[in-house]
mmCIF file of C-alpha atoms in Angstrom:
data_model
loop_
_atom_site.group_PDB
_atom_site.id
_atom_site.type_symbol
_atom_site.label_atom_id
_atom_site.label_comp_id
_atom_site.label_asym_id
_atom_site.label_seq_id
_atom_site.Cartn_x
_atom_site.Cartn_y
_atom_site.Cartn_z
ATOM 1 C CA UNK D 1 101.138 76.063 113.840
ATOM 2 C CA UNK D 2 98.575 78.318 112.095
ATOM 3 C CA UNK D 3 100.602 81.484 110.145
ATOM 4 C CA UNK D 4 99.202 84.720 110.030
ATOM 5 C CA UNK D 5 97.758 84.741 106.869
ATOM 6 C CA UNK D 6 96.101 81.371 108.098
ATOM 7 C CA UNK D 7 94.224 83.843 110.977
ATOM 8 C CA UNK D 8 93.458 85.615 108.542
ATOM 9 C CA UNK D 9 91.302 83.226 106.250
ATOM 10 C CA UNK D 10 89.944 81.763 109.459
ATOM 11 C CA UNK D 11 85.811 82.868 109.476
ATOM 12 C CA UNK D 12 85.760 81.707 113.450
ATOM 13 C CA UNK D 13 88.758 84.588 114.098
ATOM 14 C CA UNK D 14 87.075 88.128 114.365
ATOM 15 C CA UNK D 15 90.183 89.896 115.307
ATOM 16 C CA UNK D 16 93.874 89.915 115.525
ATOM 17 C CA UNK D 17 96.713 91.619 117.686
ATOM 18 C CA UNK D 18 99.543 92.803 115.425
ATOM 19 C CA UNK D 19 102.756 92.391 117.375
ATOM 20 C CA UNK D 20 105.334 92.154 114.455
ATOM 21 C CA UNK D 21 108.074 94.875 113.495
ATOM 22 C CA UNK D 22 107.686 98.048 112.684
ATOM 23 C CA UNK D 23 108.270 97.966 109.325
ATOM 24 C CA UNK D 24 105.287 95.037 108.864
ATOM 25 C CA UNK D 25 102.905 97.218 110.248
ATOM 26 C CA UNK D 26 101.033 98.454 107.483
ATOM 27 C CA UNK D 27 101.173 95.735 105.519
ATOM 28 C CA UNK D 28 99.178 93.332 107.971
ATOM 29 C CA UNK D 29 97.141 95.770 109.136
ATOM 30 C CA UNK D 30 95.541 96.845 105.371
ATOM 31 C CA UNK D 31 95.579 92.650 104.573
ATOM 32 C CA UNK D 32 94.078 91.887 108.389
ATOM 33 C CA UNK D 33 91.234 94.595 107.516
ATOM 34 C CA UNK D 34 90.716 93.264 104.174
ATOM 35 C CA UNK D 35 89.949 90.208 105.480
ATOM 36 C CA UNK D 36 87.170 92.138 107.306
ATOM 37 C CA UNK D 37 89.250 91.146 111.104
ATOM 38 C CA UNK D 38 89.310 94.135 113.544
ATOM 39 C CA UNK D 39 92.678 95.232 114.533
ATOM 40 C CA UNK D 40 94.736 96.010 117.280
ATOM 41 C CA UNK D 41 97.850 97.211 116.031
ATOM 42 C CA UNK D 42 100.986 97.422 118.201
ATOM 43 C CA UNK D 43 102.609 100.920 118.650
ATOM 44 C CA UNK D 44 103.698 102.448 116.429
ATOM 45 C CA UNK D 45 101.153 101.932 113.813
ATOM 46 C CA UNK D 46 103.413 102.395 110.763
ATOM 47 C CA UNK D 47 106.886 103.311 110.108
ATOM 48 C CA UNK D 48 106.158 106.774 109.189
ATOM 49 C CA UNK D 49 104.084 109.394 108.983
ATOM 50 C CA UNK D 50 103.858 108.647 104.892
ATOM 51 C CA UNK D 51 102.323 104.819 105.586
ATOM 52 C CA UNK D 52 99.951 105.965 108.407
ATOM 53 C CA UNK D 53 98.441 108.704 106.223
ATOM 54 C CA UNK D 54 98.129 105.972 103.663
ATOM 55 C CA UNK D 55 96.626 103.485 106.028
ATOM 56 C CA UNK D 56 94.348 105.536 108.514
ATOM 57 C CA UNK D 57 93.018 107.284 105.063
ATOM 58 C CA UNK D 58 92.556 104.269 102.937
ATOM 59 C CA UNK D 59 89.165 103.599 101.514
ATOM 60 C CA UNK D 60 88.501 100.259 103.372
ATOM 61 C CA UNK D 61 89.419 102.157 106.966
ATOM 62 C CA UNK D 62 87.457 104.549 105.985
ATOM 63 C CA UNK D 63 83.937 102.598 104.724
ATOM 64 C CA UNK D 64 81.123 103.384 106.822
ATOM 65 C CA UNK D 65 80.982 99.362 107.963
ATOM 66 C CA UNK D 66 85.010 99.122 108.286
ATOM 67 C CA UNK D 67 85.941 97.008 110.495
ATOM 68 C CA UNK D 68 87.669 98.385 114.198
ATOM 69 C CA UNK D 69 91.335 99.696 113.857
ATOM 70 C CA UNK D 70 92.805 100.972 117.167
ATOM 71 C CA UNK D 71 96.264 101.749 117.723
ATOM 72 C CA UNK D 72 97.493 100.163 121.183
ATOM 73 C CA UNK D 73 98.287 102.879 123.507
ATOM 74 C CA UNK D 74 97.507 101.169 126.176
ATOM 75 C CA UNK D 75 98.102 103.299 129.062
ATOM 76 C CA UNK D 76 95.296 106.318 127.683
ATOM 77 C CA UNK D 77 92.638 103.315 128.595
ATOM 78 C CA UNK D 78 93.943 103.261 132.582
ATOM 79 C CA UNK D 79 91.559 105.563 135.274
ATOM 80 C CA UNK D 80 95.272 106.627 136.416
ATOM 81 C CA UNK D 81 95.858 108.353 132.847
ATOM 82 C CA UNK D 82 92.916 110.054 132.633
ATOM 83 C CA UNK D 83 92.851 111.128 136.214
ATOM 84 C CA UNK D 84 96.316 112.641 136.144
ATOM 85 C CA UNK D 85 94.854 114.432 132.622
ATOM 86 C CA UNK D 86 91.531 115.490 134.613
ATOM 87 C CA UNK D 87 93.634 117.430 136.937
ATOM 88 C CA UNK D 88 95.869 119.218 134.662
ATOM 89 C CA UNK D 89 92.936 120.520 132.078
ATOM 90 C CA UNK D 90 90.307 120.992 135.018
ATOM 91 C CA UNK D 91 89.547 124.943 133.994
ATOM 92 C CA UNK D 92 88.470 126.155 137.466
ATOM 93 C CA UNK D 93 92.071 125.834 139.116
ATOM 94 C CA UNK D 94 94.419 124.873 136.579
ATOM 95 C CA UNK D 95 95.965 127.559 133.726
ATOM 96 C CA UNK D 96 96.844 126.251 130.645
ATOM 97 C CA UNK D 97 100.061 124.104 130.743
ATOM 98 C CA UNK D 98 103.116 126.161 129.982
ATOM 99 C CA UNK D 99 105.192 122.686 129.650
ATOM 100 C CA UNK D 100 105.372 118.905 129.204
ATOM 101 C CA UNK D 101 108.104 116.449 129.970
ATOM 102 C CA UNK D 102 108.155 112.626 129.850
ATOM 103 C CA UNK D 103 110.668 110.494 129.945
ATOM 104 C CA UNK D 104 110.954 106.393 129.853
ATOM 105 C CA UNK D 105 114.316 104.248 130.714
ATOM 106 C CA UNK D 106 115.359 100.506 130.529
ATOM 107 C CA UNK D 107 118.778 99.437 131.865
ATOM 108 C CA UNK D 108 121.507 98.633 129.630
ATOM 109 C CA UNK D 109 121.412 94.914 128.258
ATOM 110 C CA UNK D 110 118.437 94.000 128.722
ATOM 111 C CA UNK D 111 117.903 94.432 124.728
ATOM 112 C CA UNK D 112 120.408 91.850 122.939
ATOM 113 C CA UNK D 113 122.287 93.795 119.993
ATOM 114 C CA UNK D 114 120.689 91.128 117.757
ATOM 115 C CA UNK D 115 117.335 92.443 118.357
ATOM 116 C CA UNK D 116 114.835 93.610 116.064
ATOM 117 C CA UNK D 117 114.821 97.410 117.714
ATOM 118 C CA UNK D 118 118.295 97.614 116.379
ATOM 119 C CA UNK D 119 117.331 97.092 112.454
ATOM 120 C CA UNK D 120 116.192 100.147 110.523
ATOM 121 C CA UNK D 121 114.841 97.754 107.886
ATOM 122 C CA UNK D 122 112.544 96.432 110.361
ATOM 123 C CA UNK D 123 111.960 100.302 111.168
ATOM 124 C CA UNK D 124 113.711 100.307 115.045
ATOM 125 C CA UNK D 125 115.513 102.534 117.200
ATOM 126 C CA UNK D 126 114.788 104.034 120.726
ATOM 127 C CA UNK D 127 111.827 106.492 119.013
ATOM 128 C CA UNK D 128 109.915 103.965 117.583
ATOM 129 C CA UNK D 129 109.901 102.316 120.927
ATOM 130 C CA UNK D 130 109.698 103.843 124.047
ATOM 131 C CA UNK D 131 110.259 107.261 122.377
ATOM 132 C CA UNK D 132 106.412 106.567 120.794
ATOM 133 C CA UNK D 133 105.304 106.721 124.102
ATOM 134 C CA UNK D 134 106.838 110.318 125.297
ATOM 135 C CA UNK D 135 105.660 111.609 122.094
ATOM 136 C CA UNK D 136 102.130 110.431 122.885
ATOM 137 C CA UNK D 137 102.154 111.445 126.355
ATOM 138 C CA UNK D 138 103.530 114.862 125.751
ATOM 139 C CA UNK D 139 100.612 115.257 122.910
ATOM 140 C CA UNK D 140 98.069 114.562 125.359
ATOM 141 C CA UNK D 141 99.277 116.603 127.914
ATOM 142 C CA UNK D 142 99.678 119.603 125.546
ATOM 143 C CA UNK D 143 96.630 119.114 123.712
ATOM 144 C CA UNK D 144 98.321 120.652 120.512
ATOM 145 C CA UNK D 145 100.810 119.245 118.313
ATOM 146 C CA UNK D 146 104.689 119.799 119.388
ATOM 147 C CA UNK D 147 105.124 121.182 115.727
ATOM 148 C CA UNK D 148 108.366 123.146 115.762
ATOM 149 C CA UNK D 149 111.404 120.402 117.277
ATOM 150 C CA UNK D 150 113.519 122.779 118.865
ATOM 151 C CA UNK D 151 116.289 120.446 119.245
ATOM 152 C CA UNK D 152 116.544 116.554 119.059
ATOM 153 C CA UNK D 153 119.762 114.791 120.051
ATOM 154 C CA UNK D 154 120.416 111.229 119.503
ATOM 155 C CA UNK D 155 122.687 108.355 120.875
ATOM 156 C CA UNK D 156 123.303 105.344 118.472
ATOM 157 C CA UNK D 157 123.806 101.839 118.345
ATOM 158 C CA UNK D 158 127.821 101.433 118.861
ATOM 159 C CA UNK D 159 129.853 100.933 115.884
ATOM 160 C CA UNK D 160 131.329 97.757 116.949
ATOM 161 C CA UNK D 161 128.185 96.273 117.656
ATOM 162 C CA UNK D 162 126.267 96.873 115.102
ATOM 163 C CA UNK D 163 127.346 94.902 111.290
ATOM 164 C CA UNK D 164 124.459 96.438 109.491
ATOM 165 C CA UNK D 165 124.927 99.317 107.254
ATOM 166 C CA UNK D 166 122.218 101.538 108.258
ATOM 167 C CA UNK D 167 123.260 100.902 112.069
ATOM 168 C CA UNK D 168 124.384 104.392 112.546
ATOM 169 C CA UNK D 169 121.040 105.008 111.925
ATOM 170 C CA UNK D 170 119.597 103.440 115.119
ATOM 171 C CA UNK D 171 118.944 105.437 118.149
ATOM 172 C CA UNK D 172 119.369 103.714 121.294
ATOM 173 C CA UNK D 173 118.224 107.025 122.741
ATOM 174 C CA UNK D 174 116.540 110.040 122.296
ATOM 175 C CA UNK D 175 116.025 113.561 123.986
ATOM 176 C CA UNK D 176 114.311 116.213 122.099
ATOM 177 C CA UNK D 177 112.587 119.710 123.073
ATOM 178 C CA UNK D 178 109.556 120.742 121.524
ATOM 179 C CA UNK D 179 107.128 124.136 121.207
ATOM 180 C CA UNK D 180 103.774 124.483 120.098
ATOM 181 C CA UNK D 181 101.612 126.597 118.158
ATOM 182 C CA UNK D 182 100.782 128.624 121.397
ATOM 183 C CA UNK D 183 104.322 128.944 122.843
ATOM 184 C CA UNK D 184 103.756 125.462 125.310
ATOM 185 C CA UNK D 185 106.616 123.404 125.113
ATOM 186 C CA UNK D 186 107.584 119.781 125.977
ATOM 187 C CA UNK D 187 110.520 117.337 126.522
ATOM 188 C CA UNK D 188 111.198 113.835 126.277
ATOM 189 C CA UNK D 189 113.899 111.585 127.303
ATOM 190 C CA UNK D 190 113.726 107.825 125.626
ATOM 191 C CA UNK D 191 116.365 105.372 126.243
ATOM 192 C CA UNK D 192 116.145 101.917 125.534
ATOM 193 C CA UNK D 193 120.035 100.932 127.416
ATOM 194 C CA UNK D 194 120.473 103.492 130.365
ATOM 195 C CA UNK D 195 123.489 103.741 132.174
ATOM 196 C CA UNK D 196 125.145 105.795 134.977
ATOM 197 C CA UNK D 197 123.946 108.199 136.715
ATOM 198 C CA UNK D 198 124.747 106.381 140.072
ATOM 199 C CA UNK D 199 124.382 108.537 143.547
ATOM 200 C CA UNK D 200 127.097 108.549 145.913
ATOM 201 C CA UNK D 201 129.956 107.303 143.207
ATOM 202 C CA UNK D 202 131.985 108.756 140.949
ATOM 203 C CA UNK D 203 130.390 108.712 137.014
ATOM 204 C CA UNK D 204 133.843 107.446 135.763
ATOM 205 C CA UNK D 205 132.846 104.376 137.853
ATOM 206 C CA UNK D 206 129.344 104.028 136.698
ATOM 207 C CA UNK D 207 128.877 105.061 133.245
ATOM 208 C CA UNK D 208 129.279 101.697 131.704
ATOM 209 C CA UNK D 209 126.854 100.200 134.465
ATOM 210 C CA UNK D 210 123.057 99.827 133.737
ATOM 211 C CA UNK D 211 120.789 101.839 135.525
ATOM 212 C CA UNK D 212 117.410 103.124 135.146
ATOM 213 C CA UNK D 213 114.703 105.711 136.191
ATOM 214 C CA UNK D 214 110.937 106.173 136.477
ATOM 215 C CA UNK D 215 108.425 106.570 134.246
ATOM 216 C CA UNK D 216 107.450 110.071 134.311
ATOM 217 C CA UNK D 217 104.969 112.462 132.850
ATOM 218 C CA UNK D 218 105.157 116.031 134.410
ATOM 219 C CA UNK D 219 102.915 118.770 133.260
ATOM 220 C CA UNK D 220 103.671 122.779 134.382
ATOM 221 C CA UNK D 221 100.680 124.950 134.256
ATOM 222 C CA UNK D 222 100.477 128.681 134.236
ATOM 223 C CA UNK D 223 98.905 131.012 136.720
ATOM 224 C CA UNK D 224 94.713 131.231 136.961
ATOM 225 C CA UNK D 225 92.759 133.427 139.216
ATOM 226 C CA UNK D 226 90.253 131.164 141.371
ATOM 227 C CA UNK D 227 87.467 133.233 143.180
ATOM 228 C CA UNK D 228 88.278 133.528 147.414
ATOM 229 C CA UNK D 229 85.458 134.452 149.749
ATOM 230 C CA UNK D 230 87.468 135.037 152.429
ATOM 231 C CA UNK D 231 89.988 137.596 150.085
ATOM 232 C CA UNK D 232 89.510 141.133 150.610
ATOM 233 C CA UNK D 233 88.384 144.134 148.971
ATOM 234 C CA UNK D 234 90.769 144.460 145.373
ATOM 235 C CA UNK D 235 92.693 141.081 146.727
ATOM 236 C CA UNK D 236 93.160 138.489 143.622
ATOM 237 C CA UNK D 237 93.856 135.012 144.439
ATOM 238 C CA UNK D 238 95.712 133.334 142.059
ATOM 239 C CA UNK D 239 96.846 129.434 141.786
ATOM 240 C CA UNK D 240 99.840 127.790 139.909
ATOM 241 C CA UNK D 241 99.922 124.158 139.263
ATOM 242 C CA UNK D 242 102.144 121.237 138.729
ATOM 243 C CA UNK D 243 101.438 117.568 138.078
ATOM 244 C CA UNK D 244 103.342 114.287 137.658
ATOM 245 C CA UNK D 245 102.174 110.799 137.727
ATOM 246 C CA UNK D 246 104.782 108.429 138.115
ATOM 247 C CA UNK D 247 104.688 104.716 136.185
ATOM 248 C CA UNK D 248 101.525 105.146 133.615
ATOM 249 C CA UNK D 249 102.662 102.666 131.797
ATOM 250 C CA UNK D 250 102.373 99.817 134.628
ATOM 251 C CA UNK D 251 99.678 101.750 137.373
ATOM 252 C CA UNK D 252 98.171 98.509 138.387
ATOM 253 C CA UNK D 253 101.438 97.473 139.934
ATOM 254 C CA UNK D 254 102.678 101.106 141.264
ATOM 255 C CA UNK D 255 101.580 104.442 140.360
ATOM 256 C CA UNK D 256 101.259 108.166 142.007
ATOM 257 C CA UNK D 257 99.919 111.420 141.440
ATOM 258 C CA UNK D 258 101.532 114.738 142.738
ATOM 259 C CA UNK D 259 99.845 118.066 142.948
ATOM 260 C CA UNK D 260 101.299 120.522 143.856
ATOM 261 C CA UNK D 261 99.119 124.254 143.619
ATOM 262 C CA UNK D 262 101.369 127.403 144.528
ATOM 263 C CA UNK D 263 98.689 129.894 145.689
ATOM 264 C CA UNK D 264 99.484 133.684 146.049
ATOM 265 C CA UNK D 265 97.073 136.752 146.957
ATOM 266 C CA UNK D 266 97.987 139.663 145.024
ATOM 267 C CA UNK D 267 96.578 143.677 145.529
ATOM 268 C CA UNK D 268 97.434 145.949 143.122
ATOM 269 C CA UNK D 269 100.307 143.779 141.456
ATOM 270 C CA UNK D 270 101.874 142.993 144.999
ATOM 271 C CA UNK D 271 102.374 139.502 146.621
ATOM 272 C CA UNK D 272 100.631 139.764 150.347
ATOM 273 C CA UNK D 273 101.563 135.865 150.447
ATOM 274 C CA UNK D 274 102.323 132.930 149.046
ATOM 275 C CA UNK D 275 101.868 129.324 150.194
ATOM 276 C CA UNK D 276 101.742 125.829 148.910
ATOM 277 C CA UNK D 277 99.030 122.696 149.208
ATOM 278 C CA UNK D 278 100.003 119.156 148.157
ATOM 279 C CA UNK D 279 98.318 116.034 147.682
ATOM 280 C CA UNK D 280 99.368 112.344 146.522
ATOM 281 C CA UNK D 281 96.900 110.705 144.457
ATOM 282 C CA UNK D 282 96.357 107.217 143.191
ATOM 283 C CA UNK D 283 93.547 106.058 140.929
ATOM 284 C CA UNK D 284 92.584 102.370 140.261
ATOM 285 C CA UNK D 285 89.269 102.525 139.494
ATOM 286 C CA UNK D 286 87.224 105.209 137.650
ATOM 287 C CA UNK D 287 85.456 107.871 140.608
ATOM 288 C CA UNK D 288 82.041 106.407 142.108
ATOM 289 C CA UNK D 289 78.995 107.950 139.592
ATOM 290 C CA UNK D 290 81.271 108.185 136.871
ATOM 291 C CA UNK D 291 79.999 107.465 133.453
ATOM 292 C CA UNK D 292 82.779 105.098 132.894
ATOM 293 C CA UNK D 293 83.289 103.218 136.944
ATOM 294 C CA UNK D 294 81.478 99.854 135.218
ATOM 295 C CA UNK D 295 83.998 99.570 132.934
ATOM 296 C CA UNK D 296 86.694 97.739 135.404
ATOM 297 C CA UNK D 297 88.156 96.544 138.679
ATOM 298 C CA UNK D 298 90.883 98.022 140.491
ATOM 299 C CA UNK D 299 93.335 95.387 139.552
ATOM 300 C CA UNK D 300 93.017 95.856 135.802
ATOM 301 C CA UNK D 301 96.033 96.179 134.110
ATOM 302 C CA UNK D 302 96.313 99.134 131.239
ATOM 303 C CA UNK D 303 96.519 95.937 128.522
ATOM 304 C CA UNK D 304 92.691 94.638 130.354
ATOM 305 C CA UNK D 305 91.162 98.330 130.152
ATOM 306 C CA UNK D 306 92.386 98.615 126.735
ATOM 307 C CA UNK D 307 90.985 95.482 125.455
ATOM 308 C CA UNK D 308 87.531 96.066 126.752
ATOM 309 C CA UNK D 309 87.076 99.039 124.891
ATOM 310 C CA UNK D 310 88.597 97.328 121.788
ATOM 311 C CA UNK D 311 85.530 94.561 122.545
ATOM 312 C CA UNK D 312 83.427 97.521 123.173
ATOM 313 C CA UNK D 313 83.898 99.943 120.656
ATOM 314 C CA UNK D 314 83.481 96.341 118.131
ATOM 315 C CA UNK D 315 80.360 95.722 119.960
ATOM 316 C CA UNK D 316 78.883 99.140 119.513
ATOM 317 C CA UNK D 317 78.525 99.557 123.150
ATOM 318 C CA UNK D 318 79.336 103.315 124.844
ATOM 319 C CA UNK D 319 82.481 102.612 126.534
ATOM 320 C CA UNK D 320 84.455 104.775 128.185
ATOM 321 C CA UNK D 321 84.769 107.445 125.909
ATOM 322 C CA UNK D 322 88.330 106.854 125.759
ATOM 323 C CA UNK D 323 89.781 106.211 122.337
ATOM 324 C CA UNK D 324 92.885 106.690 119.580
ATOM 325 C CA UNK D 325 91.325 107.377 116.369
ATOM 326 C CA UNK D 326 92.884 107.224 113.454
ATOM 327 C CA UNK D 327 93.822 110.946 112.815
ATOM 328 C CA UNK D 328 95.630 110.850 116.123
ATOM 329 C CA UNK D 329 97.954 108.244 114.632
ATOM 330 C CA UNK D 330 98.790 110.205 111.766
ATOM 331 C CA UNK D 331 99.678 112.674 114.060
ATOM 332 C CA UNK D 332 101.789 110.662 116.294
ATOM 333 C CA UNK D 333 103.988 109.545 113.364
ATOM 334 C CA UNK D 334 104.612 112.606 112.014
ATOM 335 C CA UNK D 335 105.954 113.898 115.342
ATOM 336 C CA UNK D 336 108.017 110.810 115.126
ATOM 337 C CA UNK D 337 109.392 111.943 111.663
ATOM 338 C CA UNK D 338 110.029 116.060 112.752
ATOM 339 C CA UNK D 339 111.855 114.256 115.620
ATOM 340 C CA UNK D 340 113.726 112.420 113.179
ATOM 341 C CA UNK D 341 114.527 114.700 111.120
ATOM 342 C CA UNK D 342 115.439 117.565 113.640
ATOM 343 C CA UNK D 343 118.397 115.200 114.922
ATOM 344 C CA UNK D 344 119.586 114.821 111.369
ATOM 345 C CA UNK D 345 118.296 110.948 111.068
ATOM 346 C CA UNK D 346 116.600 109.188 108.268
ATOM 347 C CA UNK D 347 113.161 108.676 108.363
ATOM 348 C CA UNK D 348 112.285 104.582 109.022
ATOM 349 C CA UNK D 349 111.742 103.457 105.845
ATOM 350 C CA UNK D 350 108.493 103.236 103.574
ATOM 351 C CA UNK D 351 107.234 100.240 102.781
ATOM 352 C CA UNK D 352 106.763 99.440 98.939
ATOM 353 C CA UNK D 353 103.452 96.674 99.827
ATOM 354 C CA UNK D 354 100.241 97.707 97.566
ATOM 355 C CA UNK D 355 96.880 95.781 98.628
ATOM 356 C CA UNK D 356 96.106 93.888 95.562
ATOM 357 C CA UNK D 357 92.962 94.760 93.944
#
């Protein structure tokens, strides 16, 4: 069986897919671009915001020939993604977005205690997981940076199960509230071993049983005046979103769109009336005379639309236009480390490798 650094020294191998832990991240990722392969490195890219400054900033990811370094959030490359975010920043109905929330769940069990998300030498816990994704979404939603963590709470790895003495350093879950720059704020819920939370039964009978929820991404936008013919003389029609797409992460399978606009006519700062118009939305495909509707079939997956930009962008070919560059990373992880550091957790830790000269 070939070994990665095998792949590596192999001239008929022009790229790799870094899958290891966390904490091996940057490491392979500087030796795998070294080796001049392109790289599609597993979320999230590093262990901290530290090693992705010193990875999406080093000189040989920076030369002008470098080869392609993309960090794999998958579900930005899906024409359900970028629909949903088409509808929230669409400037002739929608205000700007006065807050984010998105949550992901997995039942309780399905992750063995052994497991590598449980080891923060290997750099694991629930925000380095599924937490990378609410982080990501709610930055793309916002379009800012969720810089002040107004308050991150945290639910570890049990004692008993855990023989490891960082283990009380392990998040098996994570909610956190956020604000930005411009007074938006956001919310996430990760958790890697859900339970309770059954209808119809008492929680003392549930909370020990697994359960789950949706995938969710919700956005809440703020009032904007939209021009009415039919309004009359010193009448101001005005229109207040919401949007949530359920399952990005898996929209070839399931996925929907709700959009809900809250329209009210106003004269002279009084409400005349009020009504609401809602619509259920799915997107497979990218819209007819769109730029981008060569670039897949309906039954792509997030992984297939993903990977044929990878092959694109490495081809020099247009694309999409969708993309994770490398100052978006940096950005990711240090959300990851406020988050961190606002529920009174270590940071995952550094890692000492130095690319020989």
């Amino acid at each position: 069986m070939l070994t990665f650094p095998d792949l590596l020294k192999d001239p008929s191998i022009d790229a790799v897919y870094i899958a290891l832990p966390n904490s091996l991240h940057f490491e392979w990722a500087l030796r795998a671009i070294k080796a001049r392969k392109h790289v599609l490195l597993e979320k999230p890219s590093c262990s901290n915001g530290e090693e992705a400054r010193a990875l999406f900033n080093h000189p040989l990811v920076k030369a002008a020939n470098a080869p392609v370094l993309l960090e794999a959030f998958h579900y930005r490359f899906h024409p359900a993604w970028q629909t949903f975010m088409s509808l929230i920043h669409d400037d002739a109905v929608a205000g700007p977005v006065q807050h984010a929330h998105a949550q992901q769940y997995l039942f309780k069990g399905v992750i063995p205690f052994d497991d590598i998300r449980w080891r923060y030498d290997l750099a694991g816990g629930a925000m380095m997981d599924f937490g990378t994704y609410t982080v990501n979404c709610l930055r793309q939603i916002l379009r800012e940076e969720p810089s002040q963590v107004i308050e991150a709470q945290w639910r570890g790895v049990p004692s008993s199960q855990s023989d490891r003495t960082e283990g009380q350093q392990i998040d098996q879950a994570m909610t956190a509230t956020y604000k930005t720059e411009s007074g938006a704020t956001g919310s996430i819920i990760a958790d890697l071993a859900t339970s309770g939370g059954w209808p119809l039964l008492p929680s003392s009978w549930t909370k020990n049983l697994p359960s789950i929820g949706w995938p969710k991404c919700e956005a809440e936008l703020g009032e904007k005046e939209v021009e009415s013919p039919k309004s009359a003389d010193g009448e101001k029609h005005f229109v207040k979103r919401k949007v949530i797409l359920w399952n990005h992460l898996a929209p070839s399978v399931y996925h929907r769109i709700d959009v809900e606009d809250t329209h009210t006519i106003h004269r002279d700062g009084t409400v005349l009336k009020t009504w609401k118009e809602s619509q259920n939305l799915k997107s497979y495909s990218w819209p007819s005379g769109d730029k981008q509707a060569y670039a897949g079939e309906d039954w792509w997956s997030t992984y297939h639309c993903q990977l044929h930009e990878f092959v694109n962008k490495i081809k020099g070919r247009e694309g999409s236009g969708v993309w994770v560059d490398g100052d978006d990373s940096i950005k990711q992880m240090e959300a990851i480390d406020r988050t961190y550091e606002k529920a009174g957790m270590k940071l995952r830790p550094t890692s000492k490798f130095e690319l020989p000269v």
